[in-house]
Structures are given as structure tokens and as C-alpha cells.
PDB file of C-alpha atoms in Angstrom:
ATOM      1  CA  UNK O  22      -6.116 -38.547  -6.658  1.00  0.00           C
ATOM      2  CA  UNK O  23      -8.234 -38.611  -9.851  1.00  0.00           C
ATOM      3  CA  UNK O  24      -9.203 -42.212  -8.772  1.00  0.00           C
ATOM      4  CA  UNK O  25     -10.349 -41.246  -5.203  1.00  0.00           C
ATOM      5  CA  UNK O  26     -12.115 -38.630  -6.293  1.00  0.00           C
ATOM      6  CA  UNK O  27     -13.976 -40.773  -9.191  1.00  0.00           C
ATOM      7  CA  UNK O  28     -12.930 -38.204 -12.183  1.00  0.00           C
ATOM      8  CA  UNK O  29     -10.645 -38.306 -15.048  1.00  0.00           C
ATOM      9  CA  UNK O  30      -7.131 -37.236 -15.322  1.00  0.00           C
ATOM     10  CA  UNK O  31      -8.358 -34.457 -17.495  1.00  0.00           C
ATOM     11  CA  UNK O  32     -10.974 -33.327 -15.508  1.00  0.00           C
ATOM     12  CA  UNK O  33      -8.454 -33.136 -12.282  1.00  0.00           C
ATOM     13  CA  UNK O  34      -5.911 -31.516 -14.633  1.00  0.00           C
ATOM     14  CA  UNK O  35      -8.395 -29.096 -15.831  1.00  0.00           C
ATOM     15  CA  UNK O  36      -9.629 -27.875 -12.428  1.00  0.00           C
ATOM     16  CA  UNK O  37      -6.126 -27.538 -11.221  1.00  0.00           C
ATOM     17  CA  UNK O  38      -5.204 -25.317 -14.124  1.00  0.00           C
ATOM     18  CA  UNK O  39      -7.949 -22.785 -12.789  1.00  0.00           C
ATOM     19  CA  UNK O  40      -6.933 -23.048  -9.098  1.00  0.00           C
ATOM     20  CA  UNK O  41      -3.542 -22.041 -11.019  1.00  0.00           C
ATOM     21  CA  UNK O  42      -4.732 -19.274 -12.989  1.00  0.00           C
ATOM     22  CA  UNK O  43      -6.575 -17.785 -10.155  1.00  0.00           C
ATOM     23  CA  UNK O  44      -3.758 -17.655  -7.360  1.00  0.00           C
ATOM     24  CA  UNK O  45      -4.532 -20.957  -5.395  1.00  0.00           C
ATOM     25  CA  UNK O  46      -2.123 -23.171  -6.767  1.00  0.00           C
ATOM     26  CA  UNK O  47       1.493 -22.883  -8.292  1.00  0.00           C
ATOM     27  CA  UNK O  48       1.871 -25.809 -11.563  1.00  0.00           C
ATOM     28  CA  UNK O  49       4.805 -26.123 -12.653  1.00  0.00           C
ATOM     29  CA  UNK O  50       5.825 -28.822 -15.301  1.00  0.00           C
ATOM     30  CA  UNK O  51       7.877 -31.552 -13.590  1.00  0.00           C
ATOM     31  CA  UNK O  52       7.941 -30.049 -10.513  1.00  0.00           C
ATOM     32  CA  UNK O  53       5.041 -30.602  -7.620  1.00  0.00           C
ATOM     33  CA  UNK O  54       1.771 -28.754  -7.286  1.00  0.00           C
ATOM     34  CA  UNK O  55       2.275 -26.505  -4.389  1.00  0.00           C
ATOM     35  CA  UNK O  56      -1.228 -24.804  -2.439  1.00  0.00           C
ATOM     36  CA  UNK O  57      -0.312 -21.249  -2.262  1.00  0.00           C
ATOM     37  CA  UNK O  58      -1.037 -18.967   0.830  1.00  0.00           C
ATOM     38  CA  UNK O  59      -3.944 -17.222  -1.127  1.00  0.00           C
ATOM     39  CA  UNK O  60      -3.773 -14.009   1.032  1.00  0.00           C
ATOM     40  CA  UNK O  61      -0.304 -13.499  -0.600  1.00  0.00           C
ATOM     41  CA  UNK O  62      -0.464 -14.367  -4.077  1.00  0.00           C
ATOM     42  CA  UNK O  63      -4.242 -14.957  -4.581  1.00  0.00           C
ATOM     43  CA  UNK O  64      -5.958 -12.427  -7.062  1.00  0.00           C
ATOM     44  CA  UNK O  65      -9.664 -11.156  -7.363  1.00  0.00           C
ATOM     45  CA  UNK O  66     -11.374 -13.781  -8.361  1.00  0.00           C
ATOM     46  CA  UNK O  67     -10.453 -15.600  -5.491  1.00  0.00           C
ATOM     47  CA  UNK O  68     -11.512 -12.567  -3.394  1.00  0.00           C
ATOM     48  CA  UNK O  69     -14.607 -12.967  -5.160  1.00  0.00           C
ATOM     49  CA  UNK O  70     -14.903 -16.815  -4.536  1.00  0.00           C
ATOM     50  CA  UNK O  71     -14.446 -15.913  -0.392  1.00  0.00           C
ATOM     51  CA  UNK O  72     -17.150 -14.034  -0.412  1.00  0.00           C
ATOM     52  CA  UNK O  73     -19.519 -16.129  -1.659  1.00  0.00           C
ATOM     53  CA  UNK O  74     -18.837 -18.376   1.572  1.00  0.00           C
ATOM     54  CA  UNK O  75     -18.870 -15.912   4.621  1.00  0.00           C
ATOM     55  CA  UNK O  76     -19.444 -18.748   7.457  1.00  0.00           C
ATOM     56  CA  UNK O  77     -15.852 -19.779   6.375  1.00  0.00           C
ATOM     57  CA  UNK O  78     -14.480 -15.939   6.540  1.00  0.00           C
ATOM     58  CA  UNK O  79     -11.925 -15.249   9.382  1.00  0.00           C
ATOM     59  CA  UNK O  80     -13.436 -13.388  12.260  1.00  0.00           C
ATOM     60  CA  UNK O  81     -11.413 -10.099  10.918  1.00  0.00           C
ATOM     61  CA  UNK O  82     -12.473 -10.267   7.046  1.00  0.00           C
ATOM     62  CA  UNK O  83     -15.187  -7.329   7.329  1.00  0.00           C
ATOM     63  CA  UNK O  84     -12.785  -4.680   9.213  1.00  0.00           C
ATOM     64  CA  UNK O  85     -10.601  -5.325   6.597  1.00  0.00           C
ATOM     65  CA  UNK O  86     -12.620  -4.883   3.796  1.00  0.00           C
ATOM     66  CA  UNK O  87     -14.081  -1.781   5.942  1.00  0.00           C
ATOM     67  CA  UNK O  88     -10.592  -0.499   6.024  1.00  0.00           C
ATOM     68  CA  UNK O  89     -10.163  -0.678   1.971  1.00  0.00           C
ATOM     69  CA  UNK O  90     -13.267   0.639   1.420  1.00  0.00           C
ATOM     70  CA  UNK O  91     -12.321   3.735   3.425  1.00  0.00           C
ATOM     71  CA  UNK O  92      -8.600   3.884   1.428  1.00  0.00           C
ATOM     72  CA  UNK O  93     -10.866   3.982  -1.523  1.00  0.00           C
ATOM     73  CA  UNK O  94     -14.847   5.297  -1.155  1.00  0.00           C
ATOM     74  CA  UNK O  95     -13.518   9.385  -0.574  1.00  0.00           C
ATOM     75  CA  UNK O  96     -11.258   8.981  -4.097  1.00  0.00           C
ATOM     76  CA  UNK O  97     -14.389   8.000  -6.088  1.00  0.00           C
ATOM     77  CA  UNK O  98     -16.813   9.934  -4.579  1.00  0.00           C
ATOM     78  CA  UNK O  99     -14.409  12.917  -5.065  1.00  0.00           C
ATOM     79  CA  UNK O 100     -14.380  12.306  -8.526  1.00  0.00           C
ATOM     80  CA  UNK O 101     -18.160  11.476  -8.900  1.00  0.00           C
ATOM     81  CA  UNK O 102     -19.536  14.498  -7.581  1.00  0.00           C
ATOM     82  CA  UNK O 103     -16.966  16.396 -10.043  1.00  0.00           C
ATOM     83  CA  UNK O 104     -18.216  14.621 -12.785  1.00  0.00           C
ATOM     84  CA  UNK O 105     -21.608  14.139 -11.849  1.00  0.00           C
ATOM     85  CA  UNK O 106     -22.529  16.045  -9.175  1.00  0.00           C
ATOM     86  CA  UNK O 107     -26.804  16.641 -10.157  1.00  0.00           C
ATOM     87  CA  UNK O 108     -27.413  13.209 -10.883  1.00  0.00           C
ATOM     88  CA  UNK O 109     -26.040  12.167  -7.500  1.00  0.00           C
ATOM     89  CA  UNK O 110     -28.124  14.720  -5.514  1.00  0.00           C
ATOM     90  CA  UNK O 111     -31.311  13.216  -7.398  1.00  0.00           C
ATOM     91  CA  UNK O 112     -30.352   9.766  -6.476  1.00  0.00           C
ATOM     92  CA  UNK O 113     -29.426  10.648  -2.834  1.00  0.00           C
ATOM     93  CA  UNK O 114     -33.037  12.902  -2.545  1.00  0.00           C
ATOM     94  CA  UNK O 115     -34.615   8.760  -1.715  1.00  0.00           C
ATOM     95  CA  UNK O 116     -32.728   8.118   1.331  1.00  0.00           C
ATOM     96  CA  UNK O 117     -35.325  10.116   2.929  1.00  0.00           C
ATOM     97  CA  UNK O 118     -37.683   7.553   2.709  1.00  0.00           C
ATOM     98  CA  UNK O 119     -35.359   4.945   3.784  1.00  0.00           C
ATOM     99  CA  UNK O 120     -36.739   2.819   6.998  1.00  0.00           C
ATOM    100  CA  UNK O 121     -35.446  -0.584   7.403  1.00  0.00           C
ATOM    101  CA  UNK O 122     -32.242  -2.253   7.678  1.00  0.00           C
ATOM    102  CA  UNK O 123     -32.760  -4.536   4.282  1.00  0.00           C
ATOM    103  CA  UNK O 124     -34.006  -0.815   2.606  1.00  0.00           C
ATOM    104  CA  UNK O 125     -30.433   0.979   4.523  1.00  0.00           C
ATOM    105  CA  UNK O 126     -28.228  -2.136   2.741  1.00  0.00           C
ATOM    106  CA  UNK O 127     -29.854  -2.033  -0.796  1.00  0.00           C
ATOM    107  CA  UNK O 128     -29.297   1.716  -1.045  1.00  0.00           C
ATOM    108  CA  UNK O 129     -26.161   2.167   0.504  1.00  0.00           C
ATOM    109  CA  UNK O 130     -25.148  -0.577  -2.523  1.00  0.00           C
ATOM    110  CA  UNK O 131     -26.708   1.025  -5.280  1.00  0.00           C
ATOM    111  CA  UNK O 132     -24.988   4.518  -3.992  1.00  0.00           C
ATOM    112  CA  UNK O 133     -21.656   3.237  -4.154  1.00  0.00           C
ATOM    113  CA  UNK O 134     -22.023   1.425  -6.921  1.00  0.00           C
ATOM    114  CA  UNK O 135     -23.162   4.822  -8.739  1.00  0.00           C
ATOM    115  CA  UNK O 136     -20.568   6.421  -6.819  1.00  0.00           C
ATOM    116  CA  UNK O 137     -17.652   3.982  -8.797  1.00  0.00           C
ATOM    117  CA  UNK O 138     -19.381   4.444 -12.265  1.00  0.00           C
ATOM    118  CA  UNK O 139     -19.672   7.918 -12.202  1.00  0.00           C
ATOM    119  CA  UNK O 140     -15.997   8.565 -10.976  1.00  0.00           C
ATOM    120  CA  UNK O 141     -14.987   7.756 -14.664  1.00  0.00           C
ATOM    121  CA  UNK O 142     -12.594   4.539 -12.963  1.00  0.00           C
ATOM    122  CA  UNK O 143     -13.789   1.350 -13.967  1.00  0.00           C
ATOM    123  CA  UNK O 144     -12.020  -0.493 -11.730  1.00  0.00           C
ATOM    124  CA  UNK O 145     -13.359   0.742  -8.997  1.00  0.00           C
ATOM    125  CA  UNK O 146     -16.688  -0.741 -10.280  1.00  0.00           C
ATOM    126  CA  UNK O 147     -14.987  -3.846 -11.436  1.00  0.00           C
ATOM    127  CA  UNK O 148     -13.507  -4.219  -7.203  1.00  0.00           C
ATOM    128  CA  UNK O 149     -17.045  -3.075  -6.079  1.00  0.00           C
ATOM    129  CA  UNK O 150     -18.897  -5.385  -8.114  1.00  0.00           C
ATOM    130  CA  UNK O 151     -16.773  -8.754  -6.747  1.00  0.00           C
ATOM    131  CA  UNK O 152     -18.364  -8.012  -3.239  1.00  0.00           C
ATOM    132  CA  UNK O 153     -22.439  -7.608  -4.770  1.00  0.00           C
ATOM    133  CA  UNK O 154     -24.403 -10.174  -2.627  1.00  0.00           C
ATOM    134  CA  UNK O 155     -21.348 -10.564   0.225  1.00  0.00           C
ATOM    135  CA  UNK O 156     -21.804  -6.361   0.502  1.00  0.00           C
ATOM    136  CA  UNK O 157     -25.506  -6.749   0.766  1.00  0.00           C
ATOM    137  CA  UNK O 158     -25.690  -9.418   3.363  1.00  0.00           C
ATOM    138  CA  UNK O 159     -22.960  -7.498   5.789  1.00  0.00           C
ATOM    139  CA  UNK O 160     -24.757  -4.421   5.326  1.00  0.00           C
ATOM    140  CA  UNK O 161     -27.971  -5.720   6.341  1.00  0.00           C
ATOM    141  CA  UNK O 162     -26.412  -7.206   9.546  1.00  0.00           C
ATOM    142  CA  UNK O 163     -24.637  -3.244   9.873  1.00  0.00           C
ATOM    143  CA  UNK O 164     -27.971  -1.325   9.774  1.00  0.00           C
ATOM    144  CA  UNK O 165     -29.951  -3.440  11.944  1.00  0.00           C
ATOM    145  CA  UNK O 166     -27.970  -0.947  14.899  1.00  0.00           C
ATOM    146  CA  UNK O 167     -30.245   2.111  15.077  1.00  0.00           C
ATOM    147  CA  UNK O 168     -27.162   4.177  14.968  1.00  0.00           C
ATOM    148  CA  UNK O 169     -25.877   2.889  11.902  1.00  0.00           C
ATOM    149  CA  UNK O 170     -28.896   3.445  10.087  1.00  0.00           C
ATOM    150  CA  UNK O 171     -29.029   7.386  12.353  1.00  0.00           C
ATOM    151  CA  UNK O 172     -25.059   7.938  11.041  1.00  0.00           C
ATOM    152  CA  UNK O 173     -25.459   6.774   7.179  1.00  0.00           C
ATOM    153  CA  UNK O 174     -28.843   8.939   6.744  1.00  0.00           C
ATOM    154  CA  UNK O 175     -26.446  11.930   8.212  1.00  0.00           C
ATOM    155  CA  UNK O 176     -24.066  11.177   5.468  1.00  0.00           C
ATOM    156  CA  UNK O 177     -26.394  10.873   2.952  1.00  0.00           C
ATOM    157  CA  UNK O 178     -28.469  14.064   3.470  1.00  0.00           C
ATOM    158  CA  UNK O 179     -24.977  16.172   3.649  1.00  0.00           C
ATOM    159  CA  UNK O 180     -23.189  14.459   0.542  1.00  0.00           C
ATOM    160  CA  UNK O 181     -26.708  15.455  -1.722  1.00  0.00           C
ATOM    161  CA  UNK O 182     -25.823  18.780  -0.134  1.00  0.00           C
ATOM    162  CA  UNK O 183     -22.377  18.394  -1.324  1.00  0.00           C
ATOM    163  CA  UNK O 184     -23.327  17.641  -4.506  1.00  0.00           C
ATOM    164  CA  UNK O 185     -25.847  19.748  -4.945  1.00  0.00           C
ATOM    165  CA  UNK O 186     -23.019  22.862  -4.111  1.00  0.00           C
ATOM    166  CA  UNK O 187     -20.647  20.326  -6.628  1.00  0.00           C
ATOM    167  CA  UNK O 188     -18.418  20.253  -3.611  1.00  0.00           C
ATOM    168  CA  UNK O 189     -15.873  17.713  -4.672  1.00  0.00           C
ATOM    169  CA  UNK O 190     -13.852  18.519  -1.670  1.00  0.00           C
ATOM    170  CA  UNK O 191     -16.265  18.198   0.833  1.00  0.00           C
ATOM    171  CA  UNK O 192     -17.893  14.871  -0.493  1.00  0.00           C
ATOM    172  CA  UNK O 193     -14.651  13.324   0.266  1.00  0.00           C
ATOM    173  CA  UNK O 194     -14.197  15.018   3.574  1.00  0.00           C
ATOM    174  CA  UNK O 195     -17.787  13.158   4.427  1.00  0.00           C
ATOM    175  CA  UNK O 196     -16.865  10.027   2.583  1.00  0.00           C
ATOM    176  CA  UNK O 197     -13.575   9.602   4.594  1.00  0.00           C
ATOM    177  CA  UNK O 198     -14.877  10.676   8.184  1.00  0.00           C
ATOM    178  CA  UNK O 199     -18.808   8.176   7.551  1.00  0.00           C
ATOM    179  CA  UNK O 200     -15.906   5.363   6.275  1.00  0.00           C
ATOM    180  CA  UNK O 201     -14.149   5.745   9.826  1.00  0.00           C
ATOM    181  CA  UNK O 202     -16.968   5.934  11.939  1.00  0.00           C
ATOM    182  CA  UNK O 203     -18.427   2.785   9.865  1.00  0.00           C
ATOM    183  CA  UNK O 204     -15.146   0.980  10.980  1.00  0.00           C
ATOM    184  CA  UNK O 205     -16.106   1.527  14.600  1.00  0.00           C
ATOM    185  CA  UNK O 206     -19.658   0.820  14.522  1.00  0.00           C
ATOM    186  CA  UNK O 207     -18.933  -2.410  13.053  1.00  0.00           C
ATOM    187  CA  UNK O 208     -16.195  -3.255  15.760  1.00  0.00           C
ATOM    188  CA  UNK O 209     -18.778  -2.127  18.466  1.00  0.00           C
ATOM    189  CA  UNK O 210     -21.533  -4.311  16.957  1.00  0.00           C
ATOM    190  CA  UNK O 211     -19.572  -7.256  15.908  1.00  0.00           C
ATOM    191  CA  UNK O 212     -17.089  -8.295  18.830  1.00  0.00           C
ATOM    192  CA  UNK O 213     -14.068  -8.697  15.974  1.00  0.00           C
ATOM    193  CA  UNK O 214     -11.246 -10.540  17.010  1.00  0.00           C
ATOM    194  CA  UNK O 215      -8.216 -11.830  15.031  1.00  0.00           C
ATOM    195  CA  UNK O 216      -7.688 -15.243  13.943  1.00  0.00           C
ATOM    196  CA  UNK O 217      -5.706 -17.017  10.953  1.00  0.00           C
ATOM    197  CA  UNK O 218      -7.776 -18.807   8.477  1.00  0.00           C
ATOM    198  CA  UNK O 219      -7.468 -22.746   8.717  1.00  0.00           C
ATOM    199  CA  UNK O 220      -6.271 -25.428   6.545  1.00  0.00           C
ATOM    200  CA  UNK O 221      -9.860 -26.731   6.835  1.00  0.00           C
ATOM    201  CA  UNK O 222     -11.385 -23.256   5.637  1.00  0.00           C
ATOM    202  CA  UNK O 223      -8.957 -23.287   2.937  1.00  0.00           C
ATOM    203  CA  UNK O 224     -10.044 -27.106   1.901  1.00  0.00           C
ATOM    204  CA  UNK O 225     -13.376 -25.785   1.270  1.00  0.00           C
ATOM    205  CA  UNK O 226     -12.731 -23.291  -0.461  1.00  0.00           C
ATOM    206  CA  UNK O 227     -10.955 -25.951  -2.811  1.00  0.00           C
ATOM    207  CA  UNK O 228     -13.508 -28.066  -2.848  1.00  0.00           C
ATOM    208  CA  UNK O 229     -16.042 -25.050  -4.029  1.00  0.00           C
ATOM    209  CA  UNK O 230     -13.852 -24.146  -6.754  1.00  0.00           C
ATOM    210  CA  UNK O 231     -12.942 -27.143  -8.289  1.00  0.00           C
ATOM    211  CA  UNK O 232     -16.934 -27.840  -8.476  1.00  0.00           C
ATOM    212  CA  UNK O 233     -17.108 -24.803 -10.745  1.00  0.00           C
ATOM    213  CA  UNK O 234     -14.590 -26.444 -13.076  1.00  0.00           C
ATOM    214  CA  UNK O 235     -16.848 -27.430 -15.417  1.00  0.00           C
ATOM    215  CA  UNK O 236     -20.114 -28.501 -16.521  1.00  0.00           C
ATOM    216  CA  UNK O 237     -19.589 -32.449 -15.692  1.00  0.00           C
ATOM    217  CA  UNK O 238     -17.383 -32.188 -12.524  1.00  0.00           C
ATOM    218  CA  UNK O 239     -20.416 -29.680 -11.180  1.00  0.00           C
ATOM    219  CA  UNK O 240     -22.806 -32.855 -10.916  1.00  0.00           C
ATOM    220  CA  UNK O 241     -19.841 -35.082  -8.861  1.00  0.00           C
ATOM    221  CA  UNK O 242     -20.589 -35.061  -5.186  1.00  0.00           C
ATOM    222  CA  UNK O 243     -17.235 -34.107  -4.320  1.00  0.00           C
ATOM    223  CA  UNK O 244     -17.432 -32.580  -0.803  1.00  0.00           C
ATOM    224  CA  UNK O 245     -16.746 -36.007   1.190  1.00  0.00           C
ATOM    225  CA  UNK O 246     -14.578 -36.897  -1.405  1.00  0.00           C
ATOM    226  CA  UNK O 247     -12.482 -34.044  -1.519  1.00  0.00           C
ATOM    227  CA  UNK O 248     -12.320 -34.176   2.259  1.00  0.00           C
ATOM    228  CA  UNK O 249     -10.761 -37.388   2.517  1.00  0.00           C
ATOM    229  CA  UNK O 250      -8.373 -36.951  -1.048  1.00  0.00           C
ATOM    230  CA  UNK O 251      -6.949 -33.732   0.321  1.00  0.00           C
ATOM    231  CA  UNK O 252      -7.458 -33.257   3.740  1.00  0.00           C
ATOM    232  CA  UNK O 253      -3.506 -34.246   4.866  1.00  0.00           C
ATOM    233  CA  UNK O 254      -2.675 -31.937   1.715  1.00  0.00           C
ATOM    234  CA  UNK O 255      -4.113 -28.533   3.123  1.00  0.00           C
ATOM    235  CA  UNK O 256      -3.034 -28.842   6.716  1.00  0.00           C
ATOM    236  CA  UNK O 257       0.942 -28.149   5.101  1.00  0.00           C
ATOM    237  CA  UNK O 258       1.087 -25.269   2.851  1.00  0.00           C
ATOM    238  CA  UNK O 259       3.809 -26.676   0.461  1.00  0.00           C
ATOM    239  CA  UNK O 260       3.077 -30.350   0.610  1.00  0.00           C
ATOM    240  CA  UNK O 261       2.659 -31.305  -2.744  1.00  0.00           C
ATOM    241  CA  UNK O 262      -0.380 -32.941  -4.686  1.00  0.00           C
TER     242      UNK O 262
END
């Protein structure tokens, strides 16, 4: 493999070892290199990593991250508004001037993202923050529906009402029923249907992460490469390297 792809054994080994680290591969010494089913027993970063390729994101992949976001957008909003209840009126006091879809998506980020630092949870942040650009570029796509845009400027002028009575409860009352409704705008707009990722989808994901290996193998031109090295490899879950 290290020959096909034109790299050294150390290089290969060395991109492998992150694959490892992040959920896409299992290494074991002496035994064979095994791709893992990365929906299973992948971790953030390779969340993360999907994101940053959305043409090769099953069909499904935004209800689903719809449907976390409303298991976890009324807990932290709860607890923002308890713990910081003026400063989010203030902030929400600008979606009145609010007008386009790109204006909609850049707020409704910089709310939430407010929203998760002001709860007092890190991690919500930390989750948040592994979706920036990939939240952005869905949203945009969301709010170009006139009712979108019409329900989220409802939520936002009665959560700075919430806050501004410090009405933990109530912001996550809104939070929970806007995070539904979201859900079936999105399935109106978008047409989802269900569909399993493919061996090819995952091969490119390989090929994206081994590029960020290091500094040398991000100069190789590896996609072509890659292809041919690994395509037999990806199309068999367990087949080994």
C-alpha cells in the first residue's frame, strides 16, 4: 500500500494511527487493520470531519442532527436564561432587524452558541462548535422558506420575553416546541428520505483524513491514488488493510 500510494511506511503508519485514534480504524499489533462502521464506534472528531463534506452526507444526516439538537437546545437554554437571563434579552433585542436568509443563519448561530456558553456546560459549546460552518450552510438553505424565517423571529421575540421575565421554564417550553416545528419545516422543504452511507462515501472520507496527516502527506495528490489502493478495501467492512 505505501508503494501504491508513493509514501513511506511511516507516513502510512502515521495516518493510520489517527484514523485509529479517531474511531475509523481498529490497529491492533499482529492482528489486521479492520475499517470500523464509524456510525458505531466513531467519536467527534469524526463527526466533525463529516461535516466538513456535506455532498457526501446521507440524505437523512440533517433530521438527525435536527433531532439532537432538539434532545439538547431546551436543556441549555433552560439553564442560560437562569444564569443569564439580561444579557440574552439584549442579544435577542437584534433579531428585529433581521431580513435575509444569510442574516436568519448567522444569528440563529451566534444565539445558540451564546445559548451553550452561558448555560455554564462546556460541552455543549464544545458539540456546538464541531458543526460551525456545516450549521451555517444548512441554516442558510432552512431560512430561505419564508416560514422558517416567520417561525424563528416568533421564537426569538418570545424567548427575549422569557428572559426578560427570567423565565427559565418557559424558555425551554419555546426552545423544545421552535426545535419540533424546525424538524418539520426541514422535512417539508427538503424531501428527506433514508439511505445508508456507501463504501464509496466512506473512501472519501478516508482519503480526506489521511491528507490531514501531516504536513508532507498534505502536498501528495492522493485522491486517485487512494481510489485505486483502497477502493476493494471499503466496499467490505472488515476486510483487512
Amino acid at each position: 500500500l505505501p508503494a501504491q500510494l508513493g509514501v513511506t511506511r511511516p507516513t502510512l503508519r502515521e495516518a493510520l494511527q489517527r484514523l485509529a485514534r479517531d474511531g475509523w480504524l481498529t490497529v491492533a499489533h499482529g492482528k489486521p487493520t479492520l475499517v470500523n462502521n464509524f456510525w458505531e464506534e466513531g467519536g467527534l472528531n469524526v463527526l466533525g470531519k463529516l461535516v466538513e463534506h456535506p455532498a457526501y452526507l446521507p440524505p437523512n444526516f440533517v433530521a438527525q442532527l435536527l433531532e439532537v439538537r432538539l434532545h439538547l437546545a431546551p436543556a441549555y437554554t433552560r439553564a442560560a436564561v437562569a444564569r443569564a437571563a439580561p444579557e440574552l434579552a439584549e442579544f435577542l433585542a437584534a433579531a428585529e432587524a433581521l431580513t435575509s436568509p444569510v442574516d436568519y443563519a448567522r444569528f440563529d448561530w451566534q444565539l445558540h452558541h451564546l445559548l451553550t456558553v452561558r448555560s455554564g456546560n462546556p460541552i455543549y459549546t464544545l458539540i456546538l462548535n464541531g458543526f460551525r460552518g456545516f450549521y451555517e450552510e444548512i441554516a442558510r438553505r432552512y431560512f430561505a422558506a419564508p416560514e422558517a424565517r416567520r417561525l424563528s423571529t416568533e421564537f426569538y421575540a418570545e424567548l427575549r420575553a422569557a428572559a426578560q421575565a427570567a423565565d427559565a421554564d418557559e424558555a425551554e417550553t419555546l426552545a423544545r416546541d421552535v426545535m419540533r416545528r424546525s424538524i418539520i419545516t426541514w422535512a417539508a422543504r427538503a424531501r428527506i428520505t433514508f439511505s445508508n452511507v456507501s463504501a464509496s462515501y466512506f473512501m472519501y472520507c478516508l482519503q480526506v483524513s489521511i491528507s490531514l496527516g501531516n504536513s508532507s502527506w498534505r502536498c501528495l495528490r492522493i485522491t486517485s491514488m487512494l481510489d485505486q489502493a483502497c477502493r476493494t478495501l471499503f466496499f467490505t467492512r472488515t476486510r483487512a488493510l
